[in-house]
JSON list of C-alpha atoms in Angstrom, two decimals:
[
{"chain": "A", "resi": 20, "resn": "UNK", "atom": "CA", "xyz": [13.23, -14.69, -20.95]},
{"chain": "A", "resi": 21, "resn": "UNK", "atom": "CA", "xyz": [10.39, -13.23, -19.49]},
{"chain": "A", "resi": 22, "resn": "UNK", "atom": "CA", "xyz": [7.34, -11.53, -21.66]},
{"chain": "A", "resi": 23, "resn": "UNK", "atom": "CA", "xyz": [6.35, -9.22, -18.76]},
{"chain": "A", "resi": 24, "resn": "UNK", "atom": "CA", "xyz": [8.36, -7.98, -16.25]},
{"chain": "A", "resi": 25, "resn": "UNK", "atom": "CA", "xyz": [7.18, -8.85, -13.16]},
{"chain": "A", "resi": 26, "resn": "UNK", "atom": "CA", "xyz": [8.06, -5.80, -10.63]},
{"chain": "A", "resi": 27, "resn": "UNK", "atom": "CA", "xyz": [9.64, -6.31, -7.55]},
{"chain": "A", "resi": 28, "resn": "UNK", "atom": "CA", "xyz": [9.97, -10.32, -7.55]},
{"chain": "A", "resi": 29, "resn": "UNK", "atom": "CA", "xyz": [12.77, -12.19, -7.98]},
{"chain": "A", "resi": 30, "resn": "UNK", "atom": "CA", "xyz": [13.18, -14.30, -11.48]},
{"chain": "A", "resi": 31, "resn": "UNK", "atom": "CA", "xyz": [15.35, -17.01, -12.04]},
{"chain": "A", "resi": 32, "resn": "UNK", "atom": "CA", "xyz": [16.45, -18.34, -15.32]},
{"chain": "A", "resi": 33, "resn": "UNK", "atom": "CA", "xyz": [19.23, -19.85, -17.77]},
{"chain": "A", "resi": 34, "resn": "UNK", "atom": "CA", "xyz": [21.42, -17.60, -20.35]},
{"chain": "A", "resi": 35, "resn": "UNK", "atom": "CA", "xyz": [22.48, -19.11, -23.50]},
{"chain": "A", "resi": 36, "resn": "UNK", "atom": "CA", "xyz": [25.60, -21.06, -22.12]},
{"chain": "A", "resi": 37, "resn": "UNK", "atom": "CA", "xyz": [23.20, -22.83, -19.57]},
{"chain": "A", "resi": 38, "resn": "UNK", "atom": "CA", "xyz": [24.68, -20.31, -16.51]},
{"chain": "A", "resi": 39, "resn": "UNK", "atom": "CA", "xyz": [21.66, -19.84, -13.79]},
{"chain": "A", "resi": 40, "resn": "UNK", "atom": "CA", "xyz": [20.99, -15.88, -13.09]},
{"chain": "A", "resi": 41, "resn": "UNK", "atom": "CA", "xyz": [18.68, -14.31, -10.75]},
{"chain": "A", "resi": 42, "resn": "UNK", "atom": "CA", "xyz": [17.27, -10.74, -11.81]},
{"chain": "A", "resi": 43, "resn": "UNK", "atom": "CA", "xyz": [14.66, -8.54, -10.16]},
{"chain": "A", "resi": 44, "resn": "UNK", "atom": "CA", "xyz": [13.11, -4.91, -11.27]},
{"chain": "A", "resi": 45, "resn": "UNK", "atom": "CA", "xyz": [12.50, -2.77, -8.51]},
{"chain": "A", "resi": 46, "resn": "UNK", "atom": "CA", "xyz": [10.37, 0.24, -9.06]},
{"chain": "A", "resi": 47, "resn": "UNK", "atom": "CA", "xyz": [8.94, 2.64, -6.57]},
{"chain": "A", "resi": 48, "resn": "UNK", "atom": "CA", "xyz": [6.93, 5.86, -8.07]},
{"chain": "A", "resi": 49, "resn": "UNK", "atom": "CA", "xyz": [10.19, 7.28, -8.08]},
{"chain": "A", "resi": 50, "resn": "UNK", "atom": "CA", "xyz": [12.61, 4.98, -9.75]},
{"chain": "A", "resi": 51, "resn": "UNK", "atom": "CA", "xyz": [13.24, 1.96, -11.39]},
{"chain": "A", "resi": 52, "resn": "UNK", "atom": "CA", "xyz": [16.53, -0.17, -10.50]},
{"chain": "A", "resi": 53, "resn": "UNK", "atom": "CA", "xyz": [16.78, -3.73, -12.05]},
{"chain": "A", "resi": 54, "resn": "UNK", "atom": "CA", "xyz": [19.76, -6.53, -10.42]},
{"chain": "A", "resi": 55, "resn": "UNK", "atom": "CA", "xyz": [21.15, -9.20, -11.29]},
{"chain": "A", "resi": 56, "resn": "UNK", "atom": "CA", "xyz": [23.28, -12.01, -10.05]},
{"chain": "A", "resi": 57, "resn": "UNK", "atom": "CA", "xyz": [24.86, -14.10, -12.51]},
{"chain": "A", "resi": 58, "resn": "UNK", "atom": "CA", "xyz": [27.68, -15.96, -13.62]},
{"chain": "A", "resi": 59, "resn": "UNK", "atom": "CA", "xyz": [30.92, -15.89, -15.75]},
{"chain": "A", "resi": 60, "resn": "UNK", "atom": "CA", "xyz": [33.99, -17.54, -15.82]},
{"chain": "A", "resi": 61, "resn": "UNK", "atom": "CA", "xyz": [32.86, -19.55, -12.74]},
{"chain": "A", "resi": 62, "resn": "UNK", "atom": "CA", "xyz": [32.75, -17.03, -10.88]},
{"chain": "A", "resi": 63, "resn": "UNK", "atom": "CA", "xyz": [29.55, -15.32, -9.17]},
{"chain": "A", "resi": 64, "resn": "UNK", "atom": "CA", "xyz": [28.60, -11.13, -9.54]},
{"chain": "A", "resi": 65, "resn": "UNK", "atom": "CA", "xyz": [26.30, -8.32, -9.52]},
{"chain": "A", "resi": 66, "resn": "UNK", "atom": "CA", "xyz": [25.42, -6.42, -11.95]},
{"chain": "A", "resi": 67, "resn": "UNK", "atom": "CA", "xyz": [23.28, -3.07, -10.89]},
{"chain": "A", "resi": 68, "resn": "UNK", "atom": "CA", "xyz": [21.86, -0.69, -13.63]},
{"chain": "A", "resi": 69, "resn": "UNK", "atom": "CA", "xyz": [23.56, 2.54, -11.08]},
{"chain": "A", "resi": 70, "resn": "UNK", "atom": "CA", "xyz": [26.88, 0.50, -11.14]},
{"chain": "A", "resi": 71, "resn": "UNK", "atom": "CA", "xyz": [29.44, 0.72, -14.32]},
{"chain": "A", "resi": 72, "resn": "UNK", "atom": "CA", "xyz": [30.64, -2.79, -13.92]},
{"chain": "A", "resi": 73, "resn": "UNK", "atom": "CA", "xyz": [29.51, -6.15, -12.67]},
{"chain": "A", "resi": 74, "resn": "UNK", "atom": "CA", "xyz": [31.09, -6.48, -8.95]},
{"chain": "A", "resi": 75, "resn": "UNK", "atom": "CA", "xyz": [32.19, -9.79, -7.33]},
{"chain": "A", "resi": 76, "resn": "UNK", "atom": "CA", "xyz": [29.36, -11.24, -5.23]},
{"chain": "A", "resi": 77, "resn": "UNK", "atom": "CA", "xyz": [31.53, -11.50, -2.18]},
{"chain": "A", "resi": 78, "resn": "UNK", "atom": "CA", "xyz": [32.50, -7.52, -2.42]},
{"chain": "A", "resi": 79, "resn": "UNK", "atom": "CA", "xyz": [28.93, -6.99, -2.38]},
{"chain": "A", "resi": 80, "resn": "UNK", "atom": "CA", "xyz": [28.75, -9.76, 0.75]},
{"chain": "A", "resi": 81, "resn": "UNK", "atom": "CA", "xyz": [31.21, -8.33, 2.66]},
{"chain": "A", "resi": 82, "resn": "UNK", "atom": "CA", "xyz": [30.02, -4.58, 1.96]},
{"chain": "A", "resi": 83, "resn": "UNK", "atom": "CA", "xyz": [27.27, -5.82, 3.69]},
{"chain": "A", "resi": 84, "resn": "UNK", "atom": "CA", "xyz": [29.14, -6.68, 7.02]},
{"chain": "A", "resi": 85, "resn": "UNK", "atom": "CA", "xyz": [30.34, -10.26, 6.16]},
{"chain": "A", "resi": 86, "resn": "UNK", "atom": "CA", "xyz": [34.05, -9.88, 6.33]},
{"chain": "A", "resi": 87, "resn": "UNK", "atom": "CA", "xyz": [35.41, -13.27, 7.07]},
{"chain": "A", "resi": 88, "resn": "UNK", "atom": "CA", "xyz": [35.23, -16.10, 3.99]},
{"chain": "A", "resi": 89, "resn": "UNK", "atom": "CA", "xyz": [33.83, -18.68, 6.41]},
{"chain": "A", "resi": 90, "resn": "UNK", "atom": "CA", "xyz": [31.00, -16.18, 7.85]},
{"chain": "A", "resi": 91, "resn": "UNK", "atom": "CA", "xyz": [30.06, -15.67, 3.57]},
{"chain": "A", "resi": 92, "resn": "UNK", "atom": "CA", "xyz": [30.40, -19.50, 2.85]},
{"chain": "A", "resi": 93, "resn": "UNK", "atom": "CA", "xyz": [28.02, -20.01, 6.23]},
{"chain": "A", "resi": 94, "resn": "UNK", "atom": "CA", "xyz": [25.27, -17.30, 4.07]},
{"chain": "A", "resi": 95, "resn": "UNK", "atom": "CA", "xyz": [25.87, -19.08, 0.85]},
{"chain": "A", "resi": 96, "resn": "UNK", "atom": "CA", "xyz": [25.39, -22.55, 1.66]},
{"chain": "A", "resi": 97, "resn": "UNK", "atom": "CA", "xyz": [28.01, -24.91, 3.36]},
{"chain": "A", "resi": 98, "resn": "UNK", "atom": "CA", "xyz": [27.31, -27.90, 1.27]},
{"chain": "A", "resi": 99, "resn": "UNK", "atom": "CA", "xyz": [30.74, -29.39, -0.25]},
{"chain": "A", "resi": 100, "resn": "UNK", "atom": "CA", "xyz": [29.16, -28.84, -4.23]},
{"chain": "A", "resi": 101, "resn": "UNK", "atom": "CA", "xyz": [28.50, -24.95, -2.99]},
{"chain": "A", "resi": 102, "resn": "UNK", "atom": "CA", "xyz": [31.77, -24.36, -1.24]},
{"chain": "A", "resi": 103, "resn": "UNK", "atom": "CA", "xyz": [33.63, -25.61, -4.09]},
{"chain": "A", "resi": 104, "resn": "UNK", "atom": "CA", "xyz": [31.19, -23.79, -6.94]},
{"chain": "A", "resi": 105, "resn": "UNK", "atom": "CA", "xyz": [31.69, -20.37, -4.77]},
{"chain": "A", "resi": 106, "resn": "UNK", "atom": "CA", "xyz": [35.31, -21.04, -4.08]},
{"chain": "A", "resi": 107, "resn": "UNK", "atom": "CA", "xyz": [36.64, -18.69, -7.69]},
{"chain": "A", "resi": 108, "resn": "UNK", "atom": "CA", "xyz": [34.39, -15.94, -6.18]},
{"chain": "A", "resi": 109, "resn": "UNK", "atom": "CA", "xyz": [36.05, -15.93, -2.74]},
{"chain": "A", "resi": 110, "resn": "UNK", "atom": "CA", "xyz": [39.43, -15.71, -4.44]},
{"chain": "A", "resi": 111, "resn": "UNK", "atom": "CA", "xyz": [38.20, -13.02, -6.87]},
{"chain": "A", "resi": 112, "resn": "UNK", "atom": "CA", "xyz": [37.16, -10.92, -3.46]},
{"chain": "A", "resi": 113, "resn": "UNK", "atom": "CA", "xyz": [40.92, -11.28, -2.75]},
{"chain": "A", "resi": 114, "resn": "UNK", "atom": "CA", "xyz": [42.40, -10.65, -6.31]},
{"chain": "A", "resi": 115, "resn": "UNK", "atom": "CA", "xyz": [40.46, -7.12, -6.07]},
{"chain": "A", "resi": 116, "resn": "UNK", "atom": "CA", "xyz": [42.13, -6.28, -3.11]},
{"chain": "A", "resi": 117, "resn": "UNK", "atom": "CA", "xyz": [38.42, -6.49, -1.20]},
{"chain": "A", "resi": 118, "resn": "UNK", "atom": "CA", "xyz": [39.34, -7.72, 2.52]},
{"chain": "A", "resi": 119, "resn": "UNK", "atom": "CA", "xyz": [37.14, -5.30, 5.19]},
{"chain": "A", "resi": 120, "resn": "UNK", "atom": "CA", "xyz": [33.62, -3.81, 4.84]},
{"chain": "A", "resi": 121, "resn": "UNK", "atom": "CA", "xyz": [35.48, -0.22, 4.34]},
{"chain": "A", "resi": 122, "resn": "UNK", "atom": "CA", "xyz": [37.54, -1.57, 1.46]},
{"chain": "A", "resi": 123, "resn": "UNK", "atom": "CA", "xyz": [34.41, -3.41, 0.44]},
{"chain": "A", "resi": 124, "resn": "UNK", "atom": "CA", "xyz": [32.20, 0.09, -0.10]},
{"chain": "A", "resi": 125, "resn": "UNK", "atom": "CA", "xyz": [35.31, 2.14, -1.25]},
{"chain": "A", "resi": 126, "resn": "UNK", "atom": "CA", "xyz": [35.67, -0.47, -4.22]},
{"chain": "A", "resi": 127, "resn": "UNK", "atom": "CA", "xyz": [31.91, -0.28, -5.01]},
{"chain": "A", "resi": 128, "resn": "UNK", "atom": "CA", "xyz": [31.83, 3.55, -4.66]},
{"chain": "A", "resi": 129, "resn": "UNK", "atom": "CA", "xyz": [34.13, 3.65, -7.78]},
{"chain": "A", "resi": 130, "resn": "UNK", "atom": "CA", "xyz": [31.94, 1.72, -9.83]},
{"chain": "A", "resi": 131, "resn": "UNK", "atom": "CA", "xyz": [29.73, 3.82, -9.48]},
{"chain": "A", "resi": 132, "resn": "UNK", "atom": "CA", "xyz": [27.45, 5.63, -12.29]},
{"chain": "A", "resi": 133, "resn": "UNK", "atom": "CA", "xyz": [27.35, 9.09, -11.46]},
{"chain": "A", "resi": 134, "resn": "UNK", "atom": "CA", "xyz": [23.86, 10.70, -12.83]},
{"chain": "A", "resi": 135, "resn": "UNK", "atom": "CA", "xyz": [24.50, 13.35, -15.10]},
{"chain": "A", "resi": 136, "resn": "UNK", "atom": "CA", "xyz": [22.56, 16.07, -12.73]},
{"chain": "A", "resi": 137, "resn": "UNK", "atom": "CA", "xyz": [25.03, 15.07, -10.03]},
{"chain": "A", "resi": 138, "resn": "UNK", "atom": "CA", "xyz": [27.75, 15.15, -12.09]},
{"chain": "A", "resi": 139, "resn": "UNK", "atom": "CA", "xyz": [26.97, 18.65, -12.97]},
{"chain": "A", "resi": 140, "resn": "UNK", "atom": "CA", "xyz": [26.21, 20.19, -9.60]},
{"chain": "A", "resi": 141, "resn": "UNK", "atom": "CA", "xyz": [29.50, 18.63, -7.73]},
{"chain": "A", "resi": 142, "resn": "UNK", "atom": "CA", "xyz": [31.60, 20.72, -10.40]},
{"chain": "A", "resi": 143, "resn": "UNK", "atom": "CA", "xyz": [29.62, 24.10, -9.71]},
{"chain": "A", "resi": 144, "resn": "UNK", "atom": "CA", "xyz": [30.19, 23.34, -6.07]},
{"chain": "A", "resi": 145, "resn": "UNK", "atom": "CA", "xyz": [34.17, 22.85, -6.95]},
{"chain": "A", "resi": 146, "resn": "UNK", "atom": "CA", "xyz": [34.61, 25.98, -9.49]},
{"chain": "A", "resi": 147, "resn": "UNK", "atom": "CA", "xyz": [32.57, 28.51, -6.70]}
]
C-alpha cells in the first residue's frame, strides 16, 4: 500500500490473495474521484467511488464504443495467456445482459451513486 497518495498517476500493486490491481486518485480543485481495476473470482472490474458496485471491465469497454469481443480482446492484449486470463470477463459482459454501447451505459447508469443534493432536487422537480 502506498504511504502517500500520489494524485493523478496510476499505481499498481498486489492485494492480500496476490491479485494485481491498478488504482489512481484523480483530483481537480473541484473533486476528488479515486478507480480501480482489480480482480475477483478471475474475473476483471471497476470499481469507481460515484458507482455503487464494482462493474465488469468489458461493460465499461464496450460503454466506451468497443462492442464486439474480438475488437476488446484486440485493446486488451491478444497474447494466448491474456485471451485466456480475460476470457471469465468477456462471459461476465454476457451474463449481465451487456451486448451494445446503449445497453452498456444503461447498465452503468443504474449503478450509479446518486449525490444526496441531486437526489433531493429531482424529487422537488417531480412533487411541483
Amino acid at each position: 500500500m502506498q504511504e502517500q497518495l500520489s494524485k493523478n498517476r496510476v499505481i499498481i500493486e498486489y492485494d492480500g490473495k496476490k491479485n494485481i490491481s491498478a488504482a489512481i486518485t484523480s483530483s481537480t480543485h473541484e473533486r476528488k474521484s479515486r478507480c480501480n481495476i482489480h480482480m475477483k473470482n478471475g474475473k476483471v472490474y471497476m470499481k469507481h467511488n460515484s458507482l455503487g458496485d464494482d462493474v465488469p471491465i468489458v461493460v465499461i469497454l464496450r460503454a466506451m464504443g468497443a462492442t464486439s469481443d474480438q475488437e476488446i480482446v484486440q485493446l486488451v492484449g491478444s497474447e494466448p495467456d491474456i485471451m485466456n486470463a480475460f476470457m471469465a470477463s468477456l462471459e461476465d459482459s454476457q451474463s449481465v445482459g451487456v451486448f451494445t454501447q446503449k445497453q452498456a451505459l444503461l447498465y452503468i447508469g443504474t449503478k450509479m451513486r446518486v449525490p444526496p443534493k441531486a437526489g433531493a432536487r429531482a424529487m422537488r422537480q417531480q412533487s411541483s
